[in-house]
PDB file of C-alpha atoms in Angstrom:
ATOM      1  CA  MET A   1      32.156  13.479  -9.882  1.00 85.00           C
ATOM      2  CA  ALA A   2      30.038  10.405  -9.038  1.00 94.00           C
ATOM      3  CA  THR A   3      27.106   9.276 -11.172  1.00 96.00           C
ATOM      4  CA  TYR A   4      24.313   7.079  -9.836  1.00 97.00           C
ATOM      5  CA  LYS A   5      21.815   5.235 -12.021  1.00 97.00           C
ATOM      6  CA  VAL A   6      18.311   5.411 -10.555  1.00 97.00           C
ATOM      7  CA  THR A   7      15.326   3.329 -11.710  1.00 96.00           C
ATOM      8  CA  VAL A   8      11.874   4.288 -10.464  1.00 96.00           C
ATOM      9  CA  ALA A   9       9.049   1.734 -10.809  1.00 96.00           C
ATOM     10  CA  THR A  10       5.349   2.594 -10.811  1.00 96.00           C
ATOM     11  CA  GLY A  11       2.766   0.053  -9.617  1.00 93.00           C
ATOM     12  CA  ASP A  12       0.671  -1.758 -12.214  1.00 91.00           C
ATOM     13  CA  MET A  13      -2.772  -1.061 -10.695  1.00 85.00           C
ATOM     14  CA  VAL A  14      -5.345   1.243 -12.300  1.00 82.00           C
ATOM     15  CA  GLU A  15      -4.500   4.981 -12.039  1.00 86.00           C
ATOM     16  CA  ALA A  16      -1.119   4.266 -10.423  1.00 91.00           C
ATOM     17  CA  GLY A  17       0.644   6.679 -12.798  1.00 92.00           C
ATOM     18  CA  THR A  18       0.788  10.448 -12.457  1.00 92.00           C
ATOM     19  CA  ASN A  19       1.337  13.629 -14.436  1.00 89.00           C
ATOM     20  CA  ASN A  20       2.531  15.496 -11.352  1.00 91.00           C
ATOM     21  CA  SER A  21       6.188  16.396 -10.912  1.00 92.00           C
ATOM     22  CA  ILE A  22       8.392  13.860  -9.102  1.00 94.00           C
ATOM     23  CA  SER A  23      11.960  14.385  -7.933  1.00 95.00           C
ATOM     24  CA  ILE A  24      14.402  12.336  -5.888  1.00 96.00           C
ATOM     25  CA  THR A  25      17.197  12.915  -3.381  1.00 97.00           C
ATOM     26  CA  LEU A  26      19.783  10.243  -2.576  1.00 97.00           C
ATOM     27  CA  VAL A  27      21.031  10.123   1.004  1.00 96.00           C
ATOM     28  CA  GLY A  28      24.285   8.312   1.746  1.00 94.00           C
ATOM     29  CA  SER A  29      26.441   7.836   4.803  1.00 93.00           C
ATOM     30  CA  TYR A  30      28.854  10.539   3.517  1.00 93.00           C
ATOM     31  CA  GLY A  31      26.327  13.101   2.284  1.00 92.00           C
ATOM     32  CA  GLU A  32      23.331  13.568   0.021  1.00 94.00           C
ATOM     33  CA  SER A  33      22.652  14.533  -3.571  1.00 96.00           C
ATOM     34  CA  ARG A  34      20.820  17.538  -4.886  1.00 95.00           C
ATOM     35  CA  GLN A  35      17.105  17.158  -5.492  1.00 95.00           C
ATOM     36  CA  THR A  36      16.863  15.804  -9.050  1.00 94.00           C
ATOM     37  CA  THR A  37      13.650  15.947 -11.096  1.00 92.00           C
ATOM     38  CA  VAL A  38      12.585  12.754 -12.861  1.00 90.00           C
ATOM     39  CA  PRO A  39      11.902  14.065 -16.410  1.00 85.00           C
ATOM     40  CA  PHE A  40       9.211  11.538 -17.369  1.00 82.00           C
ATOM     41  CA  LEU A  41       5.483  10.890 -17.188  1.00 86.00           C
ATOM     42  CA  PHE A  42       4.798   7.948 -14.904  1.00 92.00           C
ATOM     43  CA  GLN A  43       2.657   5.199 -16.422  1.00 93.00           C
ATOM     44  CA  PRO A  44       1.253   2.149 -14.576  1.00 94.00           C
ATOM     45  CA  GLY A  45       3.606  -0.835 -14.590  1.00 94.00           C
ATOM     46  CA  LYS A  46       6.493   1.092 -16.196  1.00 94.00           C
ATOM     47  CA  ASP A  47      10.067   1.716 -15.030  1.00 95.00           C
ATOM     48  CA  LYS A  48      11.848   5.015 -15.601  1.00 93.00           C
ATOM     49  CA  SER A  49      15.623   5.425 -15.369  1.00 94.00           C
ATOM     50  CA  LEU A  50      17.733   8.535 -14.904  1.00 95.00           C
ATOM     51  CA  SER A  51      21.222   9.541 -13.833  1.00 95.00           C
ATOM     52  CA  VAL A  52      21.906  11.505 -10.652  1.00 96.00           C
ATOM     53  CA  HIS A  53      25.216  13.381 -10.705  1.00 95.00           C
ATOM     54  CA  CYS A  54      26.958  14.200  -7.432  1.00 95.00           C
ATOM     55  CA  GLY A  55      30.099  16.159  -6.700  1.00 91.00           C
ATOM     56  CA  GLN A  56      31.454  13.348  -4.508  1.00 92.00           C
ATOM     57  CA  ASP A  57      30.874   9.725  -3.577  1.00 94.00           C
ATOM     58  CA  LEU A  58      27.912   9.537  -1.188  1.00 96.00           C
ATOM     59  CA  GLY A  59      29.042   6.279   0.373  1.00 94.00           C
ATOM     60  CA  PRO A  60      26.479   3.523   1.048  1.00 94.00           C
ATOM     61  CA  ILE A  61      23.001   4.812   0.122  1.00 95.00           C
ATOM     62  CA  VAL A  62      20.864   4.472   3.268  1.00 94.00           C
ATOM     63  CA  LEU A  63      17.615   6.128   2.201  1.00 95.00           C
ATOM     64  CA  ILE A  64      15.977   8.165  -0.544  1.00 96.00           C
ATOM     65  CA  ARG A  65      13.517  11.040  -0.536  1.00 96.00           C
ATOM     66  CA  LEU A  66      10.728  11.151  -3.090  1.00 96.00           C
ATOM     67  CA  HIS A  67       9.254  14.629  -3.597  1.00 96.00           C
ATOM     68  CA  LYS A  68       5.891  15.144  -5.280  1.00 94.00           C
ATOM     69  CA  TRP A  69       4.125  18.385  -6.097  1.00 89.00           C
ATOM     70  CA  ARG A  70       1.205  19.388  -8.277  1.00 78.00           C
ATOM     71  CA  LEU A  71       1.599  20.928 -11.701  1.00 70.00           C
ATOM     72  CA  PHE A  72      -2.055  21.794 -12.244  1.00 75.00           C
ATOM     73  CA  LEU A  73      -4.408  19.191 -10.758  1.00 79.00           C
ATOM     74  CA  GLU A  74      -3.794  16.628  -8.028  1.00 79.00           C
ATOM     75  CA  ASP A  75      -2.862  13.243  -9.473  1.00 88.00           C
ATOM     76  CA  ALA A  76      -1.894  10.585  -6.925  1.00 89.00           C
ATOM     77  CA  TRP A  77       1.032   8.285  -7.719  1.00 93.00           C
ATOM     78  CA  PHE A  78       1.722   4.731  -6.523  1.00 93.00           C
ATOM     79  CA  CYS A  79       5.458   4.098  -6.280  1.00 95.00           C
ATOM     80  CA  LYS A  80       6.394   0.428  -6.349  1.00 96.00           C
ATOM     81  CA  ASP A  81      10.125   0.691  -5.643  1.00 96.00           C
ATOM     82  CA  VAL A  82      13.347   2.533  -6.476  1.00 97.00           C
ATOM     83  CA  ARG A  83      16.663   0.926  -7.384  1.00 97.00           C
ATOM     84  CA  VAL A  84      19.953   2.805  -7.158  1.00 97.00           C
ATOM     85  CA  THR A  85      23.187   1.578  -8.741  1.00 97.00           C
ATOM     86  CA  ALA A  86      26.309   3.206  -7.305  1.00 96.00           C
ATOM     87  CA  PRO A  87      29.403   4.051  -9.416  1.00 95.00           C
ATOM     88  CA  ASN A  88      31.138   0.932  -8.060  1.00 94.00           C
ATOM     89  CA  GLY A  89      28.245  -1.265  -9.255  1.00 95.00           C
ATOM     90  CA  THR A  90      26.586  -1.832  -5.865  1.00 96.00           C
ATOM     91  CA  LEU A  91      22.797  -2.105  -6.184  1.00 97.00           C
ATOM     92  CA  TYR A  92      20.557  -0.630  -3.477  1.00 97.00           C
ATOM     93  CA  ARG A  93      16.827  -1.430  -3.384  1.00 96.00           C
ATOM     94  CA  PHE A  94      14.212   0.803  -1.790  1.00 96.00           C
ATOM     95  CA  PRO A  95      10.767  -0.871  -1.568  1.00 96.00           C
ATOM     96  CA  CYS A  96       8.085   1.811  -1.387  1.00 94.00           C
ATOM     97  CA  TYR A  97       4.666   0.294  -2.261  1.00 93.00           C
ATOM     98  CA  GLN A  98       2.589   3.303  -1.270  1.00 91.00           C
ATOM     99  CA  TRP A  99       0.517   6.158  -2.663  1.00 91.00           C
ATOM    100  CA  LEU A 100       1.938   9.665  -2.745  1.00 92.00           C
ATOM    101  CA  GLU A 101      -0.810  12.278  -2.640  1.00 89.00           C
ATOM    102  CA  GLY A 102      -0.753  16.065  -2.728  1.00 87.00           C
ATOM    103  CA  VAL A 103       2.455  17.999  -2.150  1.00 91.00           C
ATOM    104  CA  THR A 104       4.542  15.612  -0.084  1.00 92.00           C
ATOM    105  CA  THR A 105       7.978  14.176   0.624  1.00 94.00           C
ATOM    106  CA  VAL A 106       8.354  10.505   1.506  1.00 94.00           C
ATOM    107  CA  GLU A 107      11.532   8.970   2.907  1.00 95.00           C
ATOM    108  CA  VAL A 108      12.212   5.314   2.101  1.00 95.00           C
ATOM    109  CA  ARG A 109      14.914   3.253   3.774  1.00 94.00           C
ATOM    110  CA  GLU A 110      17.155   0.807   1.965  1.00 92.00           C
ATOM    111  CA  GLY A 111      15.418  -2.569   2.059  1.00 90.00           C
ATOM    112  CA  SER A 112      17.919  -4.608   4.057  1.00 85.00           C
ATOM    113  CA  GLY A 113      15.650  -5.331   7.037  1.00 81.00           C
ATOM    114  CA  LYS A 114      17.851  -3.800   9.727  1.00 81.00           C
ATOM    115  CA  LYS A 115      16.870  -3.596  13.385  1.00 83.00           C
ATOM    116  CA  LEU A 116      16.946  -0.571  15.675  1.00 82.00           C
ATOM    117  CA  VAL A 117      20.346  -1.545  17.093  1.00 83.00           C
ATOM    118  CA  ASP A 118      21.752  -1.572  13.542  1.00 85.00           C
ATOM    119  CA  ASP A 119      21.005   2.129  13.017  1.00 86.00           C
ATOM    120  CA  LYS A 120      24.402   3.754  13.542  1.00 86.00           C
ATOM    121  CA  LEU A 121      23.680   6.970  11.642  1.00 89.00           C
ATOM    122  CA  GLN A 122      21.656   9.704  13.349  1.00 91.00           C
ATOM    123  CA  ILE A 123      19.633  10.283  10.181  1.00 89.00           C
ATOM    124  CA  LEU A 124      18.381   6.683  10.321  1.00 90.00           C
ATOM    125  CA  LYS A 125      17.507   6.936  14.002  1.00 91.00           C
ATOM    126  CA  GLU A 126      15.545  10.122  13.324  1.00 91.00           C
ATOM    127  CA  HIS A 127      13.759   8.504  10.368  1.00 90.00           C
ATOM    128  CA  ARG A 128      12.673   5.577  12.529  1.00 88.00           C
ATOM    129  CA  ARG A 129      11.410   7.950  15.231  1.00 90.00           C
ATOM    130  CA  ARG A 130       9.304   9.957  12.745  1.00 89.00           C
ATOM    131  CA  GLU A 131       7.931   6.787  11.173  1.00 87.00           C
ATOM    132  CA  LEU A 132       6.851   5.452  14.571  1.00 88.00           C
ATOM    133  CA  ALA A 133       5.198   8.774  15.472  1.00 88.00           C
ATOM    134  CA  ALA A 134       3.296   8.794  12.150  1.00 84.00           C
ATOM    135  CA  ARG A 135       1.994   5.264  12.720  1.00 81.00           C
ATOM    136  CA  GLN A 136       0.913   6.072  16.259  1.00 81.00           C
ATOM    137  CA  GLU A 137      -1.033   9.037  14.874  1.00 81.00           C
ATOM    138  CA  ALA A 138      -2.628   6.983  12.084  1.00 76.00           C
ATOM    139  CA  TYR A 139      -3.638   4.031  14.264  1.00 79.00           C
ATOM    140  CA  ARG A 140      -5.338   5.702  17.212  1.00 81.00           C
ATOM    141  CA  TRP A 141      -7.923   3.590  19.046  1.00 85.00           C
ATOM    142  CA  LYS A 142     -11.265   4.332  20.708  1.00 84.00           C
ATOM    143  CA  ASN A 143     -13.999   2.408  22.506  1.00 83.00           C
ATOM    144  CA  PHE A 144     -17.042   1.909  20.274  1.00 80.00           C
ATOM    145  CA  ALA A 145     -19.179   0.862  23.230  1.00 81.00           C
ATOM    146  CA  HIS A 146     -18.690  -0.529  26.696  1.00 84.00           C
ATOM    147  CA  GLY A 147     -17.700  -4.172  26.521  1.00 83.00           C
ATOM    148  CA  TRP A 148     -16.958  -4.087  22.768  1.00 83.00           C
ATOM    149  CA  PRO A 149     -13.490  -4.522  21.223  1.00 82.00           C
ATOM    150  CA  ARG A 150     -11.625  -1.284  20.523  1.00 80.00           C
ATOM    151  CA  CYS A 151     -11.679   0.175  17.006  1.00 82.00           C
ATOM    152  CA  LEU A 152      -9.899   2.855  14.986  1.00 79.00           C
ATOM    153  CA  SER A 153     -10.658   6.400  16.111  1.00 81.00           C
ATOM    154  CA  VAL A 154     -12.284   7.583  12.866  1.00 77.00           C
ATOM    155  CA  ASP A 155     -15.873   8.215  11.831  1.00 78.00           C
ATOM    156  CA  SER A 156     -15.376   6.989   8.264  1.00 75.00           C
ATOM    157  CA  ILE A 157     -12.840   4.910   6.331  1.00 69.00           C
ATOM    158  CA  PHE A 158     -12.396   7.940   4.053  1.00 69.00           C
ATOM    159  CA  GLU A 159     -10.634   9.718   6.920  1.00 67.00           C
ATOM    160  CA  LEU A 160      -7.841   7.151   6.687  1.00 71.00           C
ATOM    161  CA  ASP A 161      -4.765   7.528   4.526  1.00 68.00           C
ATOM    162  CA  SER A 162      -5.077   5.853   1.118  1.00 71.00           C
ATOM    163  CA  ASN A 163      -2.345   3.391   2.063  1.00 68.00           C
ATOM    164  CA  ILE A 164      -4.449   2.168   5.012  1.00 66.00           C
ATOM    165  CA  GLN A 165      -7.770   1.888   3.214  1.00 65.00           C
ATOM    166  CA  PHE A 166      -8.883  -1.379   1.630  1.00 57.00           C
ATOM    167  CA  SER A 167      -7.712  -1.434  -2.000  1.00 56.00           C
ATOM    168  CA  SER A 168     -10.369  -0.849  -4.682  1.00 53.00           C
ATOM    169  CA  ILE A 169      -9.541  -4.180  -6.348  1.00 51.00           C
ATOM    170  CA  ARG A 170      -9.969  -6.187  -3.175  1.00 53.00           C
ATOM    171  CA  ALA A 171     -13.090  -4.199  -2.271  1.00 55.00           C
ATOM    172  CA  THR A 172     -14.604  -5.060  -5.680  1.00 57.00           C
ATOM    173  CA  ASN A 173     -13.836  -8.753  -5.199  1.00 57.00           C
ATOM    174  CA  PHE A 174     -15.248  -8.659  -1.683  1.00 57.00           C
ATOM    175  CA  THR A 175     -18.456  -6.978  -2.883  1.00 64.00           C
ATOM    176  CA  GLY A 176     -18.782  -9.522  -5.683  1.00 65.00           C
ATOM    177  CA  PHE A 177     -18.383 -12.342  -3.169  1.00 63.00           C
ATOM    178  CA  LEU A 178     -21.131 -10.874  -0.952  1.00 67.00           C
ATOM    179  CA  ILE A 179     -23.491 -10.558  -3.939  1.00 71.00           C
ATOM    180  CA  PHE A 180     -22.750 -14.142  -4.962  1.00 66.00           C
ATOM    181  CA  GLN A 181     -23.328 -15.487  -1.447  1.00 65.00           C
ATOM    182  CA  GLY A 182     -26.515 -13.430  -1.008  1.00 65.00           C
ATOM    183  CA  ALA A 183     -27.955 -14.687  -4.293  1.00 68.00           C
ATOM    184  CA  SER A 184     -26.999 -18.262  -3.408  1.00 65.00           C
ATOM    185  CA  HIS A 185     -28.671 -18.060  -0.008  1.00 59.00           C
ATOM    186  CA  PHE A 186     -31.747 -16.374  -1.473  1.00 60.00           C
ATOM    187  CA  LEU A 187     -32.204 -19.105  -4.100  1.00 55.00           C
ATOM    188  CA  SER A 188     -31.666 -21.743  -1.423  1.00 58.00           C
ATOM    189  CA  GLY A 189     -34.449 -20.255   0.693  1.00 60.00           C
ATOM    190  CA  PHE A 190     -32.232 -19.216   3.623  1.00 62.00           C
ATOM    191  CA  LEU A 191     -31.823 -15.462   3.186  1.00 61.00           C
ATOM    192  CA  LEU A 192     -35.423 -14.446   3.962  1.00 63.00           C
ATOM    193  CA  ARG A 193     -36.330 -17.396   6.172  1.00 66.00           C
ATOM    194  CA  ARG A 194     -38.674 -16.378   8.992  1.00 72.00           C
ATOM    195  CA  THR A 195     -39.092 -19.724  10.737  1.00 75.00           C
ATOM    196  CA  SER A 196     -36.784 -21.559  13.129  1.00 75.00           C
ATOM    197  CA  TRP A 197     -34.272 -24.154  12.039  1.00 70.00           C
ATOM    198  CA  ASN A 198     -35.503 -27.700  12.405  1.00 75.00           C
ATOM    199  CA  SER A 199     -32.084 -29.253  13.066  1.00 76.00           C
ATOM    200  CA  LEU A 200     -28.332 -28.688  12.921  1.00 75.00           C
ATOM    201  CA  ASP A 201     -28.189 -30.782   9.756  1.00 76.00           C
ATOM    202  CA  GLU A 202     -30.552 -28.342   8.075  1.00 69.00           C
ATOM    203  CA  MET A 203     -28.276 -25.450   9.042  1.00 67.00           C
ATOM    204  CA  ARG A 204     -25.258 -27.256   7.583  1.00 70.00           C
ATOM    205  CA  THR A 205     -26.873 -27.385   4.153  1.00 66.00           C
ATOM    206  CA  ILE A 206     -26.328 -23.644   3.738  1.00 61.00           C
ATOM    207  CA  PHE A 207     -22.578 -24.324   3.471  1.00 57.00           C
ATOM    208  CA  SER A 208     -22.657 -27.642   1.645  1.00 57.00           C
ATOM    209  CA  ARG A 209     -22.851 -26.055  -1.801  1.00 49.00           C
ATOM    210  CA  THR A 210     -19.534 -24.239  -1.404  1.00 46.00           C
ATOM    211  CA  GLN A 211     -17.497 -26.997   0.231  1.00 44.00           C
ATOM    212  CA  GLY A 212     -14.401 -27.979  -1.706  1.00 41.00           C
ATOM    213  CA  ARG A 213     -14.481 -24.856  -3.895  1.00 41.00           C
ATOM    214  CA  ASP A 214     -12.109 -21.924  -3.648  1.00 41.00           C
ATOM    215  CA  ILE A 215     -14.717 -19.190  -4.082  1.00 41.00           C
ATOM    216  CA  GLY A 216     -12.323 -16.390  -3.142  1.00 41.00           C
ATOM    217  CA  GLY A 217      -9.791 -17.567  -5.717  1.00 41.00           C
ATOM    218  CA  CYS A 218     -12.434 -17.744  -8.440  1.00 39.00           C
ATOM    219  CA  LEU A 219     -13.705 -14.272  -7.678  1.00 38.00           C
ATOM    220  CA  ALA A 220     -10.172 -12.842  -7.773  1.00 39.00           C
ATOM    221  CA  CYS A 221     -10.142 -13.697 -11.485  1.00 39.00           C
ATOM    222  CA  CYS A 222     -13.846 -13.187 -12.214  1.00 40.00           C
ATOM    223  CA  PRO A 223     -15.943 -11.208  -9.695  1.00 40.00           C
ATOM    224  CA  LEU A 224     -19.183 -12.160 -11.488  1.00 37.00           C
ATOM    225  CA  PRO A 225     -21.528 -14.759  -9.905  1.00 38.00           C
ATOM    226  CA  LEU A 226     -20.424 -18.317 -10.720  1.00 36.00           C
ATOM    227  CA  PRO A 227     -22.760 -21.295 -11.268  1.00 39.00           C
ATOM    228  CA  LEU A 228     -23.017 -23.869  -8.524  1.00 37.00           C
ATOM    229  CA  HIS A 229     -22.785 -27.609  -9.268  1.00 37.00           C
TER     230      HIS A 229
END
């Protein structure tokens, strides 16, 4: 009998936790564990630990499988990472950093940064092949118009996977920055200007008020409009 200690970490962003059922399978070079349910509710920014009992030593843990399925309503979950401690004390880290939505199984490799030539096990080679195929499907390109740069082959950002979309936090900061800049330009008389510029120096004044200030950094902490000095 071999017992592995598993710690599952949930991201600390809003609504990262879930009430859906989560289970885990450990995959080692000698075999894999049974699918084990994580008997906890997942809360944002919290770690949950459990023991996974196996009939034999699995050898070096090369990847894990996270299984998610609905209990009643869909409740997406953001997994930060998973840490597995083997019976001999060896610690394996599995960085995930992605949303799990719907009924799904996600495979995560051990975070050692290995190259293709380092994959000796067939299960790792197959995992890399599936991952590449999934990315090729997600990032398909199309021509928007003749002579224009190519763009993603989607009609809306909402067609993209949640892990590809711009995060809500960064989108809020970006929107706040646009509002701040628009208000600044409006008060400066540039936003609705209908006449031509008189000189390059006059055009430079539109940027002079923000020189030397880290506007993006300020908005990351406070997305509300800030006074100019």
